[in-house]
């Protein structure tokens, strides 16, 4: 049994210990519901601070963890061990050598860390943009993760992680699909207003489901999508956390925009229905004609004069 522990807003001045109390409540709910794993969203310990341009180092650093577990987060690890329930936690990490990472951490039911993921696709912008109603400065606050996507042996299966914008890219799922992933955990903070193209605002929910349903189906994997939703410091964010089956179907979905646990019994054997048939990679994929996918970054349009007989 897996739980998606959606969070409602976290205030800018909310202390770590208060947030951890909210997480503990959801972890305990998960334990009562029979969960083996409870998944929290991206940046689950603080407000989504990339909406502000902060120059003062101390003010900025307040939002990052320098140790995990630290004094405020240790109770989560202790409770996981006591309950025998694992968890996945998103937070901002500041390393000893100054690295700034958007991290997802997978912890098992003994309280031991199984895996750590660094967000790969860092969206938004890197400098202050005065015309926006609020900023999306992830490219100012976070380094791009270099390790890529891994399927980790955990929870009696192969578990992968991705964070927010990663979920929009098909390469995210396929990289893990090629390792046989059976469950992909994805936390997100998605503002409902998208400054570069507000025509997309009304489609936020559609796009959210579209990418995770497609990722699940095309790779024969479960996907657990977990939001920090609701109106946080004046900015409305998408909720609608959901659990997607390898068929691409939604098997559970949050109905509120606040703290809410949804659960689903995820039979990992169902993945084989898709991995061994339509998406039998070993039989049907044609990597020899997919060279551009890793060999090229941006679009290179064919020249207007290119003809079949050139
Ligand atoms: N957190 C995160 O990655 N959010 C982005 C917002 C859009 S880019 C400004 C997302 O893809 O949902």
GROMACS .gro file of C-alpha atoms and ligand atoms in nm:
model
  322
    1UNK     CA    1   0.000   0.000   0.000
    2UNK     CA    2   0.132   0.343  -0.095
    3UNK     CA    3   0.019   0.682   0.036
    4UNK     CA    4   0.047   1.015  -0.144
    5UNK     CA    5   0.064   1.275   0.134
    6UNK     CA    6  -0.048   1.599  -0.026
    7UNK     CA    7   0.035   1.918   0.165
    8UNK     CA    8  -0.157   2.240   0.171
    9UNK     CA    9   0.029   2.571   0.192
   10UNK     CA   10   0.330   2.624   0.420
   11UNK     CA   11   0.366   2.983   0.542
   12UNK     CA   12   0.697   3.165   0.499
   13UNK     CA   13   0.744   3.191   0.874
   14UNK     CA   14   0.623   2.838   0.957
   15UNK     CA   15   0.892   2.661   1.160
   16UNK     CA   16   1.043   2.328   1.055
   17UNK     CA   17   0.911   2.164   1.369
   18UNK     CA   18   0.553   2.273   1.292
   19UNK     CA   19   0.580   2.140   0.938
   20UNK     CA   20   0.731   1.813   1.066
   21UNK     CA   21   0.429   1.776   1.299
   22UNK     CA   22   0.205   1.794   0.989
   23UNK     CA   23   0.419   1.533   0.814
   24UNK     CA   24   0.410   1.305   1.120
   25UNK     CA   25   0.031   1.324   1.125
   26UNK     CA   26   0.018   1.211   0.760
   27UNK     CA   27   0.277   0.938   0.824
   28UNK     CA   28   0.066   0.802   1.110
   29UNK     CA   29  -0.246   0.814   0.894
   30UNK     CA   30  -0.053   0.618   0.636
   31UNK     CA   31   0.046   0.360   0.894
   32UNK     CA   32  -0.319   0.320   1.002
   33UNK     CA   33  -0.420   0.272   0.639
   34UNK     CA   34  -0.159  -0.004   0.600
   35UNK     CA   35   0.093   0.191   0.393
   36UNK     CA   36   0.448   0.064   0.343
   37UNK     CA   37   0.551   0.400   0.198
   38UNK     CA   38   0.419   0.756   0.236
   39UNK     CA   39   0.527   1.009  -0.028
   40UNK     CA   40   0.554   1.380   0.053
   41UNK     CA   41   0.583   1.659  -0.209
   42UNK     CA   42   0.874   1.865  -0.344
   43UNK     CA   43   1.021   2.116  -0.092
   44UNK     CA   44   0.797   1.974   0.181
   45UNK     CA   45   0.973   2.146   0.472
   46UNK     CA   46   0.926   2.510   0.370
   47UNK     CA   47   0.719   2.743   0.163
   48UNK     CA   48   0.806   2.747  -0.210
   49UNK     CA   49   1.071   3.018  -0.165
   50UNK     CA   50   1.177   3.050  -0.536
   51UNK     CA   51   0.881   3.286  -0.571
   52UNK     CA   52   1.098   3.555  -0.406
   53UNK     CA   53   1.431   3.706  -0.507
   54UNK     CA   54   1.644   3.693  -0.193
   55UNK     CA   55   1.996   3.835  -0.200
   56UNK     CA   56   2.085   3.815   0.169
   57UNK     CA   57   2.278   3.488   0.222
   58UNK     CA   58   2.137   3.422   0.571
   59UNK     CA   59   1.781   3.485   0.458
   60UNK     CA   60   1.836   3.254   0.160
   61UNK     CA   61   2.013   2.981   0.356
   62UNK     CA   62   1.730   2.956   0.609
   63UNK     CA   63   1.534   2.759   0.351
   64UNK     CA   64   1.803   2.492   0.302
   65UNK     CA   65   1.890   2.184   0.510
   66UNK     CA   66   2.259   2.136   0.589
   67UNK     CA   67   2.205   1.794   0.748
   68UNK     CA   68   1.949   1.519   0.705
   69UNK     CA   69   1.825   1.410   0.944
   70UNK     CA   70   1.881   1.725   1.146
   71UNK     CA   71   1.736   1.807   1.489
   72UNK     CA   72   1.398   1.912   1.343
   73UNK     CA   73   1.364   1.622   1.099
   74UNK     CA   74   1.496   1.340   1.321
   75UNK     CA   75   1.142   1.273   1.458
   76UNK     CA   76   1.030   1.173   1.108
   77UNK     CA   77   1.303   0.909   1.083
   78UNK     CA   78   1.229   0.787   1.438
   79UNK     CA   79   0.858   0.760   1.367
   80UNK     CA   80   0.921   0.580   1.037
   81UNK     CA   81   1.122   0.319   1.228
   82UNK     CA   82   0.863   0.293   1.507
   83UNK     CA   83   0.577   0.248   1.259
   84UNK     CA   84   0.771   0.044   1.003
   85UNK     CA   85   0.661   0.285   0.730
   86UNK     CA   86   0.902   0.437   0.479
   87UNK     CA   87   0.874   0.787   0.336
   88UNK     CA   88   0.993   1.005   0.053
   89UNK     CA   89   1.071   1.367   0.140
   90UNK     CA   90   1.147   1.672  -0.076
   91UNK     CA   91   1.368   1.951   0.058
   92UNK     CA   92   1.634   2.207  -0.036
   93UNK     CA   93   1.989   2.099   0.044
   94UNK     CA   94   2.294   2.319   0.098
   95UNK     CA   95   2.610   2.109   0.087
   96UNK     CA   96   2.940   2.178   0.267
   97UNK     CA   97   3.099   2.285  -0.063
   98UNK     CA   98   2.816   2.529  -0.141
   99UNK     CA   99   2.604   2.306  -0.367
  100UNK     CA  100   2.235   2.395  -0.373
  101UNK     CA  101   2.014   2.100  -0.458
  102UNK     CA  102   1.643   2.034  -0.491
  103UNK     CA  103   1.640   1.688  -0.332
  104UNK     CA  104   1.407   1.390  -0.296
  105UNK     CA  105   1.509   1.141  -0.026
  106UNK     CA  106   1.380   0.784   0.001
  107UNK     CA  107   1.379   0.634   0.351
  108UNK     CA  108   1.274   0.278   0.432
  109UNK     CA  109   1.065   0.140   0.717
  110UNK     CA  110   1.372   0.103   0.940
  111UNK     CA  111   1.441   0.477   0.911
  112UNK     CA  112   1.744   0.414   0.687
  113UNK     CA  113   1.809   0.626   0.378
  114UNK     CA  114   1.779   0.417   0.064
  115UNK     CA  115   1.837   0.673  -0.209
  116UNK     CA  116   1.877   1.041  -0.281
  117UNK     CA  117   1.771   1.217  -0.602
  118UNK     CA  118   1.871   1.564  -0.730
  119UNK     CA  119   1.614   1.735  -0.953
  120UNK     CA  120   1.736   1.722  -1.313
  121UNK     CA  121   1.519   1.972  -1.505
  122UNK     CA  122   1.537   2.308  -1.325
  123UNK     CA  123   1.260   2.532  -1.460
  124UNK     CA  124   1.191   2.904  -1.443
  125UNK     CA  125   1.455   3.177  -1.459
  126UNK     CA  126   1.789   3.268  -1.299
  127UNK     CA  127   1.752   3.644  -1.246
  128UNK     CA  128   1.492   3.880  -1.104
  129UNK     CA  129   1.213   3.963  -1.354
  130UNK     CA  130   1.022   4.270  -1.232
  131UNK     CA  131   0.723   4.227  -1.465
  132UNK     CA  132   0.612   3.898  -1.309
  133UNK     CA  133   0.348   3.901  -1.032
  134UNK     CA  134   0.573   3.651  -0.854
  135UNK     CA  135   0.906   3.495  -0.939
  136UNK     CA  136   0.994   3.137  -1.034
  137UNK     CA  137   1.366   3.155  -0.953
  138UNK     CA  138   1.454   2.788  -0.934
  139UNK     CA  139   1.745   2.850  -1.171
  140UNK     CA  140   1.879   3.103  -0.919
  141UNK     CA  141   1.836   2.878  -0.616
  142UNK     CA  142   1.924   2.530  -0.746
  143UNK     CA  143   2.202   2.353  -0.937
  144UNK     CA  144   2.103   2.108  -1.209
  145UNK     CA  145   2.118   1.749  -1.085
  146UNK     CA  146   2.393   1.559  -1.266
  147UNK     CA  147   2.323   1.200  -1.160
  148UNK     CA  148   2.013   1.148  -1.374
  149UNK     CA  149   1.737   0.900  -1.301
  150UNK     CA  150   1.783   0.570  -1.118
  151UNK     CA  151   1.553   0.278  -1.036
  152UNK     CA  152   1.645   0.175  -0.682
  153UNK     CA  153   1.580  -0.171  -0.536
  154UNK     CA  154   1.346  -0.083  -0.249
  155UNK     CA  155   1.007  -0.172  -0.104
  156UNK     CA  156   1.016  -0.514  -0.276
  157UNK     CA  157   1.041  -0.353  -0.618
  158UNK     CA  158   1.227  -0.097  -0.826
  159UNK     CA  159   1.149   0.259  -0.720
  160UNK     CA  160   1.246   0.580  -0.902
  161UNK     CA  161   1.218   0.947  -0.813
  162UNK     CA  162   1.166   1.273  -1.003
  163UNK     CA  163   1.072   1.625  -0.900
  164UNK     CA  164   0.804   1.851  -1.041
  165UNK     CA  165   0.922   1.984  -1.379
  166UNK     CA  166   1.097   1.648  -1.442
  167UNK     CA  167   0.750   1.497  -1.481
  168UNK     CA  168   0.687   1.691  -1.802
  169UNK     CA  169   0.978   1.529  -1.988
  170UNK     CA  170   0.936   1.184  -2.146
  171UNK     CA  171   1.308   1.113  -2.100
  172UNK     CA  172   1.253   1.110  -1.722
  173UNK     CA  173   1.029   0.806  -1.732
  174UNK     CA  174   1.207   0.631  -2.018
  175UNK     CA  175   1.545   0.651  -1.842
  176UNK     CA  176   1.390   0.468  -1.548
  177UNK     CA  177   1.173   0.248  -1.771
  178UNK     CA  178   1.493   0.117  -1.926
  179UNK     CA  179   1.600   0.004  -1.577
  180UNK     CA  180   1.268  -0.175  -1.525
  181UNK     CA  181   1.124   0.080  -1.283
  182UNK     CA  182   0.797  -0.026  -1.119
  183UNK     CA  183   0.703   0.288  -0.926
  184UNK     CA  184   0.804   0.650  -0.987
  185UNK     CA  185   0.757   0.898  -0.703
  186UNK     CA  186   0.706   1.261  -0.810
  187UNK     CA  187   0.657   1.561  -0.582
  188UNK     CA  188   0.550   1.897  -0.725
  189UNK     CA  189   0.481   2.268  -0.662
  190UNK     CA  190   0.298   2.398  -0.968
  191UNK     CA  191   0.165   2.756  -0.962
  192UNK     CA  192  -0.162   2.791  -1.151
  193UNK     CA  193  -0.039   3.112  -1.315
  194UNK     CA  194   0.233   3.065  -1.577
  195UNK     CA  195   0.380   3.405  -1.666
  196UNK     CA  196   0.552   3.317  -1.998
  197UNK     CA  197   0.218   3.200  -2.148
  198UNK     CA  198  -0.097   3.250  -1.937
  199UNK     CA  199  -0.306   3.067  -2.201
  200UNK     CA  200  -0.169   2.751  -2.036
  201UNK     CA  201  -0.318   2.840  -1.695
  202UNK     CA  202  -0.653   2.675  -1.758
  203UNK     CA  203  -0.476   2.358  -1.871
  204UNK     CA  204  -0.258   2.307  -1.561
  205UNK     CA  205  -0.460   2.012  -1.433
  206UNK     CA  206  -0.495   1.853  -1.778
  207UNK     CA  207  -0.120   1.878  -1.842
  208UNK     CA  208  -0.041   1.742  -1.497
  209UNK     CA  209  -0.243   1.426  -1.550
  210UNK     CA  210  -0.145   1.401  -1.917
  211UNK     CA  211   0.228   1.369  -1.850
  212UNK     CA  212   0.203   1.131  -1.556
  213UNK     CA  213  -0.058   0.908  -1.720
  214UNK     CA  214   0.154   0.890  -2.036
  215UNK     CA  215   0.473   0.827  -1.838
  216UNK     CA  216   0.307   0.544  -1.646
  217UNK     CA  217   0.151   0.377  -1.949
  218UNK     CA  218   0.445   0.411  -2.190
  219UNK     CA  219   0.682   0.255  -1.937
  220UNK     CA  220   0.450   0.010  -1.760
  221UNK     CA  221   0.502   0.165  -1.418
  222UNK     CA  222   0.308   0.301  -1.125
  223UNK     CA  223   0.343   0.678  -1.077
  224UNK     CA  224   0.270   0.859  -0.751
  225UNK     CA  225   0.220   1.234  -0.805
  226UNK     CA  226   0.214   1.443  -0.488
  227UNK     CA  227   0.136   1.815  -0.470
  228UNK     CA  228   0.195   2.101  -0.237
  229UNK     CA  229  -0.125   2.278  -0.335
  230UNK     CA  230  -0.356   2.557  -0.233
  231UNK     CA  231  -0.286   2.928  -0.194
  232UNK     CA  232   0.058   2.973  -0.041
  233UNK     CA  233   0.174   3.327   0.036
  234UNK     CA  234  -0.079   3.458  -0.217
  235UNK     CA  235   0.015   3.217  -0.497
  236UNK     CA  236  -0.236   2.950  -0.602
  237UNK     CA  237  -0.085   2.609  -0.675
  238UNK     CA  238  -0.226   2.293  -0.827
  239UNK     CA  239  -0.333   2.016  -0.590
  240UNK     CA  240  -0.496   1.702  -0.741
  241UNK     CA  241  -0.234   1.457  -0.615
  242UNK     CA  242  -0.295   1.122  -0.778
  243UNK     CA  243  -0.176   0.764  -0.807
  244UNK     CA  244  -0.151   0.628  -1.163
  245UNK     CA  245  -0.153   0.260  -1.259
  246UNK     CA  246   0.073   0.109  -1.530
  247UNK     CA  247  -0.235   0.126  -1.753
  248UNK     CA  248  -0.223   0.505  -1.722
  249UNK     CA  249  -0.548   0.504  -1.524
  250UNK     CA  250  -0.593   0.718  -1.213
  251UNK     CA  251  -0.666   0.489  -0.918
  252UNK     CA  252  -0.679   0.754  -0.642
  253UNK     CA  253  -0.698   1.132  -0.644
  254UNK     CA  254  -0.704   1.401  -0.376
  255UNK     CA  255  -1.027   1.595  -0.341
  256UNK     CA  256  -0.899   1.885  -0.130
  257UNK     CA  257  -0.629   2.149  -0.174
  258UNK     CA  258  -0.490   2.093   0.176
  259UNK     CA  259  -0.312   1.826   0.379
  260UNK     CA  260  -0.466   1.501   0.260
  261UNK     CA  261  -0.352   1.139   0.235
  262UNK     CA  262  -0.471   0.926  -0.055
  263UNK     CA  263  -0.379   0.558  -0.071
  264UNK     CA  264  -0.375   0.278  -0.324
  265UNK     CA  265  -0.281  -0.087  -0.319
  266UNK     CA  266  -0.018  -0.093  -0.593
  267UNK     CA  267   0.044  -0.444  -0.726
  268UNK     CA  268   0.388  -0.416  -0.886
  269UNK     CA  269   0.322  -0.733  -1.089
  270UNK     CA  270   0.074  -0.532  -1.297
  271UNK     CA  271   0.375  -0.356  -1.454
  272UNK     CA  272   0.461  -0.676  -1.642
  273UNK     CA  273   0.127  -0.661  -1.830
  274UNK     CA  274   0.267  -0.361  -2.015
  275UNK     CA  275   0.641  -0.427  -1.997
  276UNK     CA  276   0.602  -0.770  -2.160
  277UNK     CA  277   0.349  -0.677  -2.430
  278UNK     CA  278   0.303  -0.342  -2.608
  279UNK     CA  279   0.603  -0.190  -2.432
  280UNK     CA  280   0.840  -0.484  -2.458
  281UNK     CA  281   1.142  -0.258  -2.501
  282UNK     CA  282   1.385  -0.540  -2.587
  283UNK     CA  283   1.165  -0.652  -2.875
  284UNK     CA  284   1.026  -0.331  -3.018
  285UNK     CA  285   1.246  -0.029  -2.938
  286UNK     CA  286   1.472   0.111  -3.214
  287UNK     CA  287   1.751   0.299  -3.036
  288UNK     CA  288   1.957   0.297  -3.356
  289UNK     CA  289   1.714   0.555  -3.502
  290UNK     CA  290   1.677   0.762  -3.181
  291UNK     CA  291   2.025   0.921  -3.194
  292UNK     CA  292   1.901   1.280  -3.165
  293UNK     CA  293   1.750   1.214  -2.824
  294UNK     CA  294   2.089   1.205  -2.655
  295UNK     CA  295   2.304   1.357  -2.929
  296UNK     CA  296   2.122   1.688  -2.959
  297UNK     CA  297   1.977   1.941  -2.707
  298UNK     CA  298   1.770   2.205  -2.889
  299UNK     CA  299   1.578   2.187  -3.213
  300UNK     CA  300   1.775   2.185  -3.540
  301UNK     CA  301   1.533   2.243  -3.824
  302UNK     CA  302   1.614   2.093  -4.161
  303UNK     CA  303   1.727   2.352  -4.411
  304UNK     CA  304   1.452   2.481  -4.642
  305UNK     CA  305   1.645   2.344  -4.940
  306UNK     CA  306   1.678   1.988  -4.812
  307UNK     CA  307   1.510   1.747  -5.050
  308UNK     CA  308   1.477   1.371  -5.046
  309UNK     CA  309   1.709   1.342  -5.349
  310UNK     CA  310   1.982   1.578  -5.214
  311LIG     N1  311   0.848   2.328  -0.911
  311LIG     C1  312   0.838   2.320  -1.046
  311LIG     O1  313   0.923   2.260  -1.110
  311LIG     N2  314   0.735   2.384  -1.102
  311LIG     C2  315   0.718   2.395  -1.245
  311LIG     C3  316   0.645   2.522  -1.271
  311LIG     C4  317   0.648   2.561  -1.412
  311LIG     S1  318   0.791   2.639  -1.465
  311LIG     C5  319   0.782   2.798  -1.408
  311LIG     C6  320   0.639   2.280  -1.304
  311LIG     O2  321   0.683   2.226  -1.406
  311LIG     O3  322   0.530   2.248  -1.255
   0.00000   0.00000   0.00000
